[in-house]
PDB file of C-alpha atoms and ligand atoms in Angstrom:
ATOM      1  CA  MET A  15      15.166 -13.196  -9.887  1.00 85.00           C
ATOM      2  CA  LYS A  16      15.620 -16.036 -12.388  1.00 94.00           C
ATOM      3  CA  LEU A  17      15.322 -19.586 -11.003  1.00 95.00           C
ATOM      4  CA  PRO A  18      16.153 -22.846 -12.798  1.00 93.00           C
ATOM      5  CA  THR A  19      13.186 -24.778 -11.363  1.00 94.00           C
ATOM      6  CA  ILE A  20      10.021 -23.866  -9.466  1.00 95.00           C
ATOM      7  CA  ASP A  21      10.994 -25.707  -6.265  1.00 95.00           C
ATOM      8  CA  GLU A  22      13.652 -23.020  -5.721  1.00 96.00           C
ATOM      9  CA  ALA A  23      10.828 -20.512  -5.239  1.00 97.00           C
ATOM     10  CA  ILE A  24       9.753 -22.333  -2.054  1.00 98.00           C
ATOM     11  CA  GLY A  25      10.141 -20.316   1.154  1.00 98.00           C
ATOM     12  CA  ASN A  26      11.087 -16.658   1.713  1.00 98.00           C
ATOM     13  CA  THR A  27       7.406 -15.797   1.822  1.00 98.00           C
ATOM     14  CA  PRO A  28       6.458 -12.251   2.864  1.00 98.00           C
ATOM     15  CA  LEU A  29       5.489 -11.122   6.358  1.00 98.00           C
ATOM     16  CA  VAL A  30       2.514  -8.780   6.014  1.00 98.00           C
ATOM     17  CA  ARG A  31       0.942  -6.402   8.520  1.00 98.00           C
ATOM     18  CA  LEU A  32      -2.821  -6.598   8.909  1.00 98.00           C
ATOM     19  CA  ARG A  33      -4.512  -3.291   8.062  1.00 97.00           C
ATOM     20  CA  HIS A  34      -8.039  -3.735   9.405  1.00 98.00           C
ATOM     21  CA  LEU A  35      -8.637  -6.708  11.684  1.00 98.00           C
ATOM     22  CA  ASP A  36      -6.195  -5.580  14.396  1.00 98.00           C
ATOM     23  CA  ALA A  37      -7.296  -1.938  14.419  1.00 98.00           C
ATOM     24  CA  GLY A  38      -7.485  -0.595  17.970  1.00 98.00           C
ATOM     25  CA  LEU A  39      -5.732  -3.559  19.578  1.00 98.00           C
ATOM     26  CA  ALA A  40      -2.769  -3.124  21.921  1.00 98.00           C
ATOM     27  CA  TRP A  41      -0.296  -4.733  19.493  1.00 98.00           C
ATOM     28  CA  PRO A  42      -0.118  -5.243  15.714  1.00 98.00           C
ATOM     29  CA  VAL A  43      -0.619  -8.639  14.073  1.00 98.00           C
ATOM     30  CA  TRP A  44       1.707  -9.621  11.237  1.00 98.00           C
ATOM     31  CA  VAL A  45       1.021 -12.682   9.109  1.00 98.00           C
ATOM     32  CA  LYS A  46       3.601 -15.009   7.603  1.00 99.00           C
ATOM     33  CA  CYS A  47       2.146 -15.734   4.169  1.00 98.00           C
ATOM     34  CA  GLU A  48       2.812 -19.423   3.599  1.00 98.00           C
ATOM     35  CA  HIS A  49      -0.126 -19.579   1.171  1.00 98.00           C
ATOM     36  CA  LEU A  50       2.155 -17.723  -1.270  1.00 98.00           C
ATOM     37  CA  ASN A  51       4.500 -20.680  -1.680  1.00 98.00           C
ATOM     38  CA  PRO A  52       4.415 -21.997  -5.277  1.00 97.00           C
ATOM     39  CA  GLY A  53       2.343 -25.054  -4.288  1.00 95.00           C
ATOM     40  CA  GLY A  54      -0.001 -22.876  -2.231  1.00 96.00           C
ATOM     41  CA  SER A  55       0.925 -23.983   1.296  1.00 97.00           C
ATOM     42  CA  VAL A  56       3.473 -24.242   4.086  1.00 98.00           C
ATOM     43  CA  LYS A  57       3.845 -27.924   3.156  1.00 97.00           C
ATOM     44  CA  ASP A  58       6.018 -27.107   0.134  1.00 97.00           C
ATOM     45  CA  ARG A  59       8.879 -26.570   2.583  1.00 98.00           C
ATOM     46  CA  LEU A  60       8.493 -30.033   4.077  1.00 96.00           C
ATOM     47  CA  ALA A  61       8.098 -31.740   0.686  1.00 97.00           C
ATOM     48  CA  LEU A  62      11.319 -30.152  -0.560  1.00 97.00           C
ATOM     49  CA  ALA A  63      13.163 -30.900   2.688  1.00 97.00           C
ATOM     50  CA  ILE A  64      12.194 -34.575   2.658  1.00 96.00           C
ATOM     51  CA  VAL A  65      13.232 -34.961  -0.989  1.00 96.00           C
ATOM     52  CA  ASN A  66      16.542 -33.143  -0.386  1.00 97.00           C
ATOM     53  CA  THR A  67      17.291 -35.210   2.729  1.00 96.00           C
ATOM     54  CA  ALA A  68      16.461 -38.507   1.001  1.00 96.00           C
ATOM     55  CA  GLU A  69      18.646 -37.539  -1.990  1.00 97.00           C
ATOM     56  CA  GLN A  70      21.556 -36.603   0.268  1.00 97.00           C
ATOM     57  CA  GLU A  71      21.215 -39.906   2.098  1.00 96.00           C
ATOM     58  CA  GLY A  72      21.254 -41.689  -1.257  1.00 97.00           C
ATOM     59  CA  ARG A  73      17.814 -43.185  -0.664  1.00 96.00           C
ATOM     60  CA  ILE A  74      16.122 -41.784  -3.783  1.00 97.00           C
ATOM     61  CA  ARG A  75      17.073 -40.453  -7.191  1.00 96.00           C
ATOM     62  CA  PRO A  76      15.065 -38.873 -10.028  1.00 96.00           C
ATOM     63  CA  GLY A  77      12.709 -41.374 -11.616  1.00 97.00           C
ATOM     64  CA  ASP A  78      11.802 -42.956  -8.276  1.00 98.00           C
ATOM     65  CA  THR A  79       8.312 -42.963  -6.773  1.00 98.00           C
ATOM     66  CA  LEU A  80       7.364 -41.104  -3.591  1.00 97.00           C
ATOM     67  CA  ILE A  81       4.289 -42.210  -1.648  1.00 96.00           C
ATOM     68  CA  GLU A  82       2.427 -40.143   0.904  1.00 92.00           C
ATOM     69  CA  ALA A  83      -0.652 -40.932   2.976  1.00 87.00           C
ATOM     70  CA  THR A  84      -2.536 -37.644   2.817  1.00 83.00           C
ATOM     71  CA  ALA A  85      -5.013 -35.853   0.675  1.00 66.00           C
ATOM     72  CA  GLY A  86      -3.974 -32.391   1.429  1.00 84.00           C
ATOM     73  CA  ASN A  87      -1.220 -29.885   1.187  1.00 92.00           C
ATOM     74  CA  THR A  88       1.694 -32.284   1.564  1.00 94.00           C
ATOM     75  CA  GLY A  89       0.441 -34.184  -1.485  1.00 94.00           C
ATOM     76  CA  MET A  90       0.304 -30.930  -3.465  1.00 94.00           C
ATOM     77  CA  GLY A  91       3.802 -29.963  -2.288  1.00 96.00           C
ATOM     78  CA  LEU A  92       5.209 -33.351  -3.227  1.00 96.00           C
ATOM     79  CA  ALA A  93       3.490 -33.165  -6.624  1.00 96.00           C
ATOM     80  CA  LEU A  94       5.151 -29.784  -7.239  1.00 96.00           C
ATOM     81  CA  VAL A  95       8.597 -30.927  -6.109  1.00 96.00           C
ATOM     82  CA  GLY A  96       8.117 -34.170  -8.062  1.00 96.00           C
ATOM     83  CA  LEU A  97       7.388 -32.248 -11.271  1.00 95.00           C
ATOM     84  CA  ALA A  98      10.400 -29.977 -10.774  1.00 95.00           C
ATOM     85  CA  ARG A  99      12.840 -32.693  -9.781  1.00 95.00           C
ATOM     86  CA  GLY A 100      11.663 -35.777 -11.695  1.00 96.00           C
ATOM     87  CA  TYR A 101       9.823 -37.950  -9.156  1.00 97.00           C
ATOM     88  CA  ARG A 102       6.569 -39.821  -9.591  1.00 97.00           C
ATOM     89  CA  VAL A 103       4.146 -39.202  -6.727  1.00 97.00           C
ATOM     90  CA  VAL A 104       1.473 -41.525  -5.345  1.00 96.00           C
ATOM     91  CA  CYS A 105      -1.024 -40.236  -2.765  1.00 94.00           C
ATOM     92  CA  VAL A 106      -3.193 -42.551  -0.688  1.00 93.00           C
ATOM     93  CA  LEU A 107      -6.378 -40.723   0.282  1.00 86.00           C
ATOM     94  CA  PRO A 108      -9.073 -41.694   2.756  1.00 81.00           C
ATOM     95  CA  GLU A 109     -12.499 -41.789   1.107  1.00 80.00           C
ATOM     96  CA  LYS A 110     -13.833 -38.818   3.071  1.00 71.00           C
ATOM     97  CA  MET A 111     -11.448 -36.379   1.342  1.00 73.00           C
ATOM     98  CA  SER A 112     -13.013 -33.840  -0.987  1.00 72.00           C
ATOM     99  CA  GLN A 113     -13.327 -34.341  -4.723  1.00 81.00           C
ATOM    100  CA  ASP A 114     -11.526 -30.968  -5.115  1.00 81.00           C
ATOM    101  CA  LYS A 115      -8.374 -32.395  -3.621  1.00 83.00           C
ATOM    102  CA  ARG A 116      -8.535 -35.656  -5.571  1.00 86.00           C
ATOM    103  CA  ASP A 117      -9.012 -33.739  -8.806  1.00 89.00           C
ATOM    104  CA  ALA A 118      -6.179 -31.326  -8.072  1.00 90.00           C
ATOM    105  CA  LEU A 119      -3.709 -34.112  -7.320  1.00 92.00           C
ATOM    106  CA  ALA A 120      -4.748 -36.050 -10.423  1.00 92.00           C
ATOM    107  CA  MET A 121      -4.412 -32.921 -12.597  1.00 93.00           C
ATOM    108  CA  LEU A 122      -0.869 -32.490 -11.287  1.00 92.00           C
ATOM    109  CA  GLY A 123      -0.012 -35.990 -12.463  1.00 93.00           C
ATOM    110  CA  ALA A 124       0.000 -37.703  -9.063  1.00 95.00           C
ATOM    111  CA  GLU A 125      -1.469 -41.180  -8.880  1.00 95.00           C
ATOM    112  CA  VAL A 126      -4.383 -41.188  -6.454  1.00 93.00           C
ATOM    113  CA  ILE A 127      -5.288 -44.378  -4.566  1.00 94.00           C
ATOM    114  CA  MET A 128      -8.441 -44.385  -2.468  1.00 91.00           C
ATOM    115  CA  ALA A 129      -8.553 -46.184   0.880  1.00 90.00           C
ATOM    116  CA  PRO A 130     -11.741 -46.794   2.870  1.00 88.00           C
ATOM    117  CA  ASN A 131     -12.353 -44.726   6.008  1.00 79.00           C
ATOM    118  CA  ALA A 132     -10.866 -47.091   8.581  1.00 81.00           C
ATOM    119  CA  PRO A 133      -9.407 -46.717  12.104  1.00 77.00           C
ATOM    120  CA  PRO A 134      -5.612 -46.287  12.493  1.00 74.00           C
ATOM    121  CA  ASP A 135      -5.007 -49.922  13.484  1.00 82.00           C
ATOM    122  CA  SER A 136      -6.946 -51.359  10.523  1.00 90.00           C
ATOM    123  CA  PRO A 137      -4.885 -52.722   7.589  1.00 93.00           C
ATOM    124  CA  GLU A 138      -7.255 -50.758   5.336  1.00 92.00           C
ATOM    125  CA  ASN A 139      -6.411 -47.423   6.994  1.00 88.00           C
ATOM    126  CA  PHE A 140      -4.823 -45.037   4.489  1.00 88.00           C
ATOM    127  CA  ARG A 141      -1.530 -44.739   6.365  1.00 87.00           C
ATOM    128  CA  GLN A 142      -1.226 -48.515   6.577  1.00 91.00           C
ATOM    129  CA  VAL A 143      -2.069 -48.882   2.881  1.00 95.00           C
ATOM    130  CA  ALA A 144       0.679 -46.380   2.003  1.00 94.00           C
ATOM    131  CA  ALA A 145       3.223 -48.138   4.247  1.00 94.00           C
ATOM    132  CA  ARG A 146       2.370 -51.525   2.731  1.00 96.00           C
ATOM    133  CA  LEU A 147       2.592 -50.282  -0.869  1.00 97.00           C
ATOM    134  CA  ALA A 148       5.925 -48.588  -0.096  1.00 96.00           C
ATOM    135  CA  GLN A 149       7.292 -51.848   1.224  1.00 97.00           C
ATOM    136  CA  GLU A 150       5.890 -54.060  -1.539  1.00 97.00           C
ATOM    137  CA  ARG A 151       6.862 -51.815  -4.451  1.00 97.00           C
ATOM    138  CA  GLY A 152      10.065 -50.270  -3.106  1.00 96.00           C
ATOM    139  CA  TRP A 153       8.544 -46.763  -3.135  1.00 97.00           C
ATOM    140  CA  PHE A 154       9.818 -44.041  -0.800  1.00 97.00           C
ATOM    141  CA  LEU A 155       7.434 -43.307   2.093  1.00 96.00           C
ATOM    142  CA  THR A 156       7.652 -39.654   3.167  1.00 93.00           C
ATOM    143  CA  GLU A 157       6.224 -39.984   6.743  1.00 90.00           C
ATOM    144  CA  GLN A 158       5.564 -36.313   7.536  1.00 91.00           C
ATOM    145  CA  PHE A 159       4.238 -37.044  11.036  1.00 88.00           C
ATOM    146  CA  SER A 160       7.555 -38.443  12.233  1.00 91.00           C
ATOM    147  CA  HIS A 161      10.245 -37.401   9.735  1.00 93.00           C
ATOM    148  CA  PRO A 162      12.820 -35.176  11.517  1.00 96.00           C
ATOM    149  CA  ALA A 163      13.286 -33.106   8.333  1.00 96.00           C
ATOM    150  CA  ASN A 164       9.818 -31.636   9.008  1.00 96.00           C
ATOM    151  CA  PRO A 165      10.491 -29.593  12.202  1.00 98.00           C
ATOM    152  CA  ARG A 166      14.100 -29.107  11.083  1.00 98.00           C
ATOM    153  CA  ILE A 167      13.173 -27.188   7.914  1.00 98.00           C
ATOM    154  CA  HIS A 168      11.030 -24.807   9.958  1.00 98.00           C
ATOM    155  CA  TYR A 169      13.896 -24.332  12.427  1.00 98.00           C
ATOM    156  CA  GLN A 170      16.237 -23.619   9.521  1.00 98.00           C
ATOM    157  CA  THR A 171      13.988 -21.438   7.334  1.00 98.00           C
ATOM    158  CA  THR A 172      10.527 -20.397   8.624  1.00 98.00           C
ATOM    159  CA  GLY A 173      11.753 -19.335  12.086  1.00 98.00           C
ATOM    160  CA  PRO A 174      14.775 -17.330  10.869  1.00 98.00           C
ATOM    161  CA  GLU A 175      12.671 -15.638   8.172  1.00 99.00           C
ATOM    162  CA  ILE A 176      10.101 -14.500  10.753  1.00 99.00           C
ATOM    163  CA  TRP A 177      12.803 -13.230  13.103  1.00 98.00           C
ATOM    164  CA  ARG A 178      14.588 -11.301  10.351  1.00 98.00           C
ATOM    165  CA  GLN A 179      11.428  -9.942   8.712  1.00 98.00           C
ATOM    166  CA  SER A 180      10.043  -8.724  12.050  1.00 98.00           C
ATOM    167  CA  GLY A 181      13.313  -6.893  12.737  1.00 98.00           C
ATOM    168  CA  GLY A 182      13.617  -8.955  15.924  1.00 98.00           C
ATOM    169  CA  GLU A 183      10.413  -7.361  17.270  1.00 98.00           C
ATOM    170  CA  VAL A 184       8.109 -10.411  17.347  1.00 98.00           C
ATOM    171  CA  ARG A 185       7.102 -11.308  20.929  1.00 98.00           C
ATOM    172  CA  THR A 186       4.349 -13.891  20.295  1.00 98.00           C
ATOM    173  CA  PHE A 187       4.230 -16.570  17.610  1.00 99.00           C
ATOM    174  CA  VAL A 188       0.910 -18.266  16.827  1.00 99.00           C
ATOM    175  CA  ALA A 189       0.380 -21.376  14.690  1.00 98.00           C
ATOM    176  CA  GLY A 190      -1.857 -24.419  14.474  1.00 98.00           C
ATOM    177  CA  ALA A 191      -0.513 -27.966  14.572  1.00 97.00           C
ATOM    178  CA  GLY A 192      -1.260 -30.810  12.169  1.00 92.00           C
ATOM    179  CA  THR A 193       1.984 -32.740  12.198  1.00 92.00           C
ATOM    180  CA  GLY A 194       3.390 -30.122  14.599  1.00 96.00           C
ATOM    181  CA  GLY A 195       6.401 -29.473  12.375  1.00 97.00           C
ATOM    182  CA  THR A 196       5.763 -25.764  11.905  1.00 98.00           C
ATOM    183  CA  ILE A 197       5.086 -24.735  15.504  1.00 98.00           C
ATOM    184  CA  SER A 198       7.850 -26.966  16.925  1.00 98.00           C
ATOM    185  CA  GLY A 199      10.594 -25.949  14.485  1.00 98.00           C
ATOM    186  CA  ALA A 200       9.836 -22.247  13.993  1.00 98.00           C
ATOM    187  CA  GLY A 201       8.769 -21.854  17.638  1.00 98.00           C
ATOM    188  CA  ARG A 202      12.006 -23.326  18.928  1.00 98.00           C
ATOM    189  CA  TYR A 203      14.148 -21.054  16.729  1.00 98.00           C
ATOM    190  CA  LEU A 204      12.227 -17.946  17.794  1.00 98.00           C
ATOM    191  CA  LYS A 205      12.501 -18.793  21.510  1.00 98.00           C
ATOM    192  CA  GLU A 206      16.244 -19.214  21.142  1.00 98.00           C
ATOM    193  CA  GLN A 207      16.451 -15.675  19.751  1.00 98.00           C
ATOM    194  CA  CYS A 208      14.164 -14.191  22.404  1.00 98.00           C
ATOM    195  CA  PRO A 209      13.733 -16.335  25.529  1.00 95.00           C
ATOM    196  CA  GLY A 210      10.611 -14.471  26.732  1.00 96.00           C
ATOM    197  CA  LEU A 211       8.798 -14.970  23.432  1.00 98.00           C
ATOM    198  CA  GLN A 212       5.465 -16.780  23.769  1.00 98.00           C
ATOM    199  CA  VAL A 213       4.560 -19.639  21.443  1.00 98.00           C
ATOM    200  CA  VAL A 214       0.780 -20.021  21.224  1.00 98.00           C
ATOM    201  CA  LEU A 215      -0.971 -23.069  19.781  1.00 98.00           C
ATOM    202  CA  ALA A 216      -4.168 -22.219  17.897  1.00 98.00           C
ATOM    203  CA  ASP A 217      -6.273 -25.334  18.319  1.00 98.00           C
ATOM    204  CA  PRO A 218      -9.734 -26.069  16.911  1.00 97.00           C
ATOM    205  CA  LEU A 219     -12.529 -26.662  19.427  1.00 98.00           C
ATOM    206  CA  GLY A 220     -12.883 -30.474  19.318  1.00 96.00           C
ATOM    207  CA  SER A 221      -9.139 -31.173  18.991  1.00 95.00           C
ATOM    208  CA  GLN A 222      -7.391 -32.684  22.005  1.00 96.00           C
ATOM    209  CA  LEU A 223      -3.913 -31.300  21.259  1.00 97.00           C
ATOM    210  CA  GLY A 224      -4.463 -28.142  23.318  1.00 97.00           C
ATOM    211  CA  SER A 225      -5.454 -30.044  26.436  1.00 97.00           C
ATOM    212  CA  TYR A 226      -2.571 -32.457  25.944  1.00 97.00           C
ATOM    213  CA  ALA A 227      -0.044 -29.620  25.535  1.00 96.00           C
ATOM    214  CA  LEU A 228      -1.210 -27.916  28.748  1.00 95.00           C
ATOM    215  CA  THR A 229      -1.999 -30.870  31.043  1.00 95.00           C
ATOM    216  CA  GLY A 230      -0.599 -34.026  29.424  1.00 95.00           C
ATOM    217  CA  GLU A 231      -4.131 -35.412  29.196  1.00 95.00           C
ATOM    218  CA  TYR A 232      -6.415 -35.817  26.202  1.00 94.00           C
ATOM    219  CA  ARG A 233      -9.710 -33.985  26.726  1.00 93.00           C
ATOM    220  CA  GLY A 234     -12.394 -32.227  24.716  1.00 91.00           C
ATOM    221  CA  ASP A 235     -12.855 -34.633  21.804  1.00 91.00           C
ATOM    222  CA  GLY A 236     -15.463 -33.508  19.302  1.00 93.00           C
ATOM    223  CA  PRO A 237     -16.125 -32.983  15.603  1.00 92.00           C
ATOM    224  CA  TYR A 238     -14.896 -29.899  13.761  1.00 93.00           C
ATOM    225  CA  LEU A 239     -14.676 -28.794  10.147  1.00 92.00           C
ATOM    226  CA  VAL A 240     -11.398 -26.864  10.004  1.00 94.00           C
ATOM    227  CA  GLU A 241      -8.930 -28.960   7.962  1.00 91.00           C
ATOM    228  CA  GLY A 242      -5.256 -29.720   8.480  1.00 89.00           C
ATOM    229  CA  ILE A 243      -4.899 -28.921  12.186  1.00 93.00           C
ATOM    230  CA  GLY A 244      -5.842 -30.509  15.497  1.00 92.00           C
ATOM    231  CA  ALA A 245      -5.884 -34.191  16.408  1.00 87.00           C
ATOM    232  CA  SER A 246      -7.054 -36.671  19.007  1.00 85.00           C
ATOM    233  CA  LYS A 247      -3.466 -37.794  19.617  1.00 86.00           C
ATOM    234  CA  ALA A 248      -0.194 -35.859  19.484  1.00 91.00           C
ATOM    235  CA  PRO A 249       1.982 -36.675  16.453  1.00 90.00           C
ATOM    236  CA  GLU A 250       5.662 -37.459  16.984  1.00 92.00           C
ATOM    237  CA  ASN A 251       6.724 -34.165  15.425  1.00 96.00           C
ATOM    238  CA  LEU A 252       4.828 -32.035  17.954  1.00 97.00           C
ATOM    239  CA  GLU A 253       7.214 -30.841  20.656  1.00 97.00           C
ATOM    240  CA  ILE A 254       4.823 -29.814  23.426  1.00 96.00           C
ATOM    241  CA  GLN A 255       7.484 -28.194  25.651  1.00 97.00           C
ATOM    242  CA  ILE A 256       7.723 -25.396  23.051  1.00 98.00           C
ATOM    243  CA  ILE A 257       4.065 -24.409  23.606  1.00 98.00           C
ATOM    244  CA  ASP A 258       3.465 -21.717  26.278  1.00 98.00           C
ATOM    245  CA  ALA A 259      -0.267 -21.213  25.804  1.00 98.00           C
ATOM    246  CA  VAL A 260      -3.252 -22.494  23.862  1.00 98.00           C
ATOM    247  CA  GLU A 261      -6.138 -20.605  22.261  1.00 98.00           C
ATOM    248  CA  THR A 262      -9.133 -22.784  21.409  1.00 98.00           C
ATOM    249  CA  VAL A 263     -11.108 -21.552  18.414  1.00 98.00           C
ATOM    250  CA  SER A 264     -14.533 -22.685  17.172  1.00 98.00           C
ATOM    251  CA  ASP A 265     -15.225 -23.468  13.507  1.00 98.00           C
ATOM    252  CA  GLU A 266     -17.561 -20.497  13.393  1.00 98.00           C
ATOM    253  CA  GLU A 267     -14.864 -18.054  14.539  1.00 98.00           C
ATOM    254  CA  SER A 268     -12.171 -19.652  12.327  1.00 98.00           C
ATOM    255  CA  PHE A 269     -14.331 -19.350   9.235  1.00 98.00           C
ATOM    256  CA  GLN A 270     -15.479 -15.811  10.053  1.00 98.00           C
ATOM    257  CA  VAL A 271     -11.870 -14.654  10.453  1.00 98.00           C
ATOM    258  CA  THR A 272     -10.916 -16.504   7.234  1.00 98.00           C
ATOM    259  CA  ARG A 273     -13.633 -14.658   5.314  1.00 98.00           C
ATOM    260  CA  ASP A 274     -12.416 -11.372   6.852  1.00 98.00           C
ATOM    261  CA  LEU A 275      -8.824 -12.131   5.836  1.00 98.00           C
ATOM    262  CA  ILE A 276     -10.002 -12.806   2.273  1.00 98.00           C
ATOM    263  CA  ARG A 277     -12.400  -9.901   1.907  1.00 97.00           C
ATOM    264  CA  LYS A 278     -10.877  -7.185   4.087  1.00 98.00           C
ATOM    265  CA  GLU A 279      -7.156  -7.909   3.939  1.00 98.00           C
ATOM    266  CA  GLY A 280      -6.710  -9.477   0.462  1.00 98.00           C
ATOM    267  CA  LEU A 281      -5.182 -12.573   2.021  1.00 98.00           C
ATOM    268  CA  TRP A 282      -6.630 -15.500   0.071  1.00 98.00           C
ATOM    269  CA  VAL A 283      -6.189 -18.192   2.676  1.00 98.00           C
ATOM    270  CA  GLY A 284      -7.937 -21.333   3.982  1.00 96.00           C
ATOM    271  CA  GLY A 285      -9.753 -22.196   7.205  1.00 96.00           C
ATOM    272  CA  SER A 286      -6.818 -23.069   9.453  1.00 96.00           C
ATOM    273  CA  SER A 287      -5.338 -19.627   8.742  1.00 98.00           C
ATOM    274  CA  GLY A 288      -8.492 -18.152  10.276  1.00 98.00           C
ATOM    275  CA  THR A 289      -7.904 -20.276  13.382  1.00 98.00           C
ATOM    276  CA  ALA A 290      -4.357 -18.924  13.767  1.00 98.00           C
ATOM    277  CA  VAL A 291      -5.311 -15.294  13.159  1.00 99.00           C
ATOM    278  CA  ALA A 292      -8.325 -15.519  15.518  1.00 99.00           C
ATOM    279  CA  ALA A 293      -5.916 -16.681  18.241  1.00 99.00           C
ATOM    280  CA  ALA A 294      -3.409 -13.959  17.322  1.00 99.00           C
ATOM    281  CA  LEU A 295      -6.075 -11.230  17.579  1.00 98.00           C
ATOM    282  CA  ARG A 296      -6.945 -12.358  21.119  1.00 98.00           C
ATOM    283  CA  ARG A 297      -3.285 -12.140  22.152  1.00 98.00           C
ATOM    284  CA  ALA A 298      -2.804  -8.775  20.416  1.00 98.00           C
ATOM    285  CA  ALA A 299      -5.681  -7.365  22.466  1.00 98.00           C
ATOM    286  CA  LEU A 300      -3.773  -7.926  25.738  1.00 98.00           C
ATOM    287  CA  PRO A 301      -1.340  -5.162  26.855  1.00 98.00           C
ATOM    288  CA  GLU A 302       0.822  -7.766  28.650  1.00 97.00           C
ATOM    289  CA  THR A 303       1.587  -9.465  25.309  1.00 98.00           C
ATOM    290  CA  GLY A 304       4.368  -6.886  25.158  1.00 97.00           C
ATOM    291  CA  GLY A 305       5.024  -6.710  21.416  1.00 98.00           C
ATOM    292  CA  PRO A 306       3.928  -7.610  17.891  1.00 98.00           C
ATOM    293  CA  VAL A 307       2.201 -10.942  17.267  1.00 98.00           C
ATOM    294  CA  VAL A 308       3.079 -13.093  14.251  1.00 99.00           C
ATOM    295  CA  ALA A 309       0.492 -15.608  12.996  1.00 99.00           C
ATOM    296  CA  LEU A 310       1.363 -18.199  10.391  1.00 98.00           C
ATOM    297  CA  VAL A 311      -1.208 -18.507   7.608  1.00 98.00           C
ATOM    298  CA  THR A 312      -0.934 -21.907   6.012  1.00 97.00           C
ATOM    299  CA  ASP A 313      -2.695 -22.494   2.747  1.00 96.00           C
ATOM    300  CA  SER A 314      -4.594 -21.014  -0.134  1.00 96.00           C
ATOM    301  CA  TRP A 315      -8.369 -20.616  -0.419  1.00 95.00           C
ATOM    302  CA  ASP A 316      -8.516 -22.528  -3.733  1.00 92.00           C
ATOM    303  CA  ARG A 317      -8.527 -25.799  -1.754  1.00 89.00           C
ATOM    304  CA  TYR A 318     -11.901 -24.877  -0.257  1.00 91.00           C
ATOM    305  CA  PHE A 319     -13.939 -23.495  -3.173  1.00 91.00           C
ATOM    306  CA  SER A 320     -16.558 -26.213  -2.754  1.00 89.00           C
ATOM    307  CA  ARG A 321     -16.906 -25.681   1.012  1.00 90.00           C
ATOM    308  CA  PRO A 322     -20.129 -23.912   2.027  1.00 93.00           C
ATOM    309  CA  TRP A 323     -18.409 -21.802   4.717  1.00 95.00           C
ATOM    310  CA  LEU A 324     -16.374 -19.961   2.107  1.00 94.00           C
ATOM    311  CA  LYS A 325     -19.488 -18.696   0.321  1.00 90.00           C
ATOM    312  CA  GLU A 326     -21.427 -17.477   3.367  1.00 84.00           C
TER     313      GLU A 326
HETATM  314  N1  LIG B   8      -3.094 -25.955   8.077  1.00 96.97           N
HETATM  315  C1  LIG B   8      -3.298 -26.790   7.040  1.00 96.97           C
HETATM  316  C2  LIG B   8      -4.402 -26.487   6.057  1.00 96.97           C
HETATM  317  C3  LIG B   8      -2.498 -27.935   6.889  1.00 96.97           C
HETATM  318  O1  LIG B   8      -2.717 -28.768   5.853  1.00 96.97           O
HETATM  319  C4  LIG B   8      -1.482 -28.194   7.852  1.00 96.97           C
HETATM  320  C5  LIG B   8      -0.631 -29.396   7.708  1.00 96.97           C
HETATM  321  N2  LIG B   8      -1.328 -30.606   7.980  1.00 96.97           N
HETATM  322  C6  LIG B   8      -1.314 -27.314   8.924  1.00 96.97           C
HETATM  323  C7  LIG B   8      -2.129 -26.201   8.986  1.00 96.97           C
HETATM  324  C8  LIG B   8      -0.339 -27.586  10.061  1.00 96.97           C
HETATM  325  O2  LIG B   8       1.013 -27.644   9.761  1.00 96.97           O
HETATM  326  P1  LIG B   8       1.961 -28.682  10.521  1.00 96.97           P
HETATM  327  O3  LIG B   8       1.735 -30.023   9.886  1.00 96.97           O
HETATM  328  O4  LIG B   8       3.352 -28.177  10.253  1.00 96.97           O
HETATM  329  O5  LIG B   8       1.656 -28.710  11.966  1.00 96.97           O
END
């Protein structure tokens, strides 16, 4: 396959069967390998979708500046799409974000602006800084937590890919939620194909999204180390009616399963992938699950080289 630019390699990631971790369970676990996107995460899809949508709406054109309030995978995805399509990218990072991520974004040519760790309603909060700079400078604010292109791209691509690649056999879909775009969009598509299919939210212990999805109330607030998923408040892009069940996973279990994925399965993924697969293994152990379980693995291990849990 010969592609004109690297952004066209986004999506169509493989679905891979586990070989070891699900041995002896009632049902197999298959993983959707989003870490194999060219920018190393599921967020490449969203970055491309937001750029395409904004271009179609005539809101941006090559040469313009995109600004995003995040340190993580969306910044990397936007940097990749920006390089391929001719956009400058500015990322506003809260101070607590790792030096690894700052360095990676800077190496990719993104401008990195640091904001102090401040509560959401403070003018110094990183999302507020990004919104203000966008307004003052006429830069395009990508808004992944509320942009409808986020769940839509997963409804249009991730969900159909999983359905097709599983030969229509998938009966449970497991994913974490950061913005909620992946689980809402892909989950909705899969349920439309198979109404009995279960969508399971893999939520870190300490996040309040699981309790909110099940009861409408926020409970269980606490600290956790897994990055990119969980929250103390549901983002606009999380459609809680799509979620049938929640599996709560501790940091310890997430990181153990991540190390197993890396060392036993050859899947070089990050911590939130361990959360999703830990939840998937629990579901695959139950006979009543009724069919194969698909877990979405989100990003690549290279984002976590400096984290002690990876080296244990
Ligand atoms: N895992 C990681 C490492 C992430 O960065 C994200 C995105 N914040 C997710 C999972 C969750 O994806 P989504 O935003 O689509 O819910």
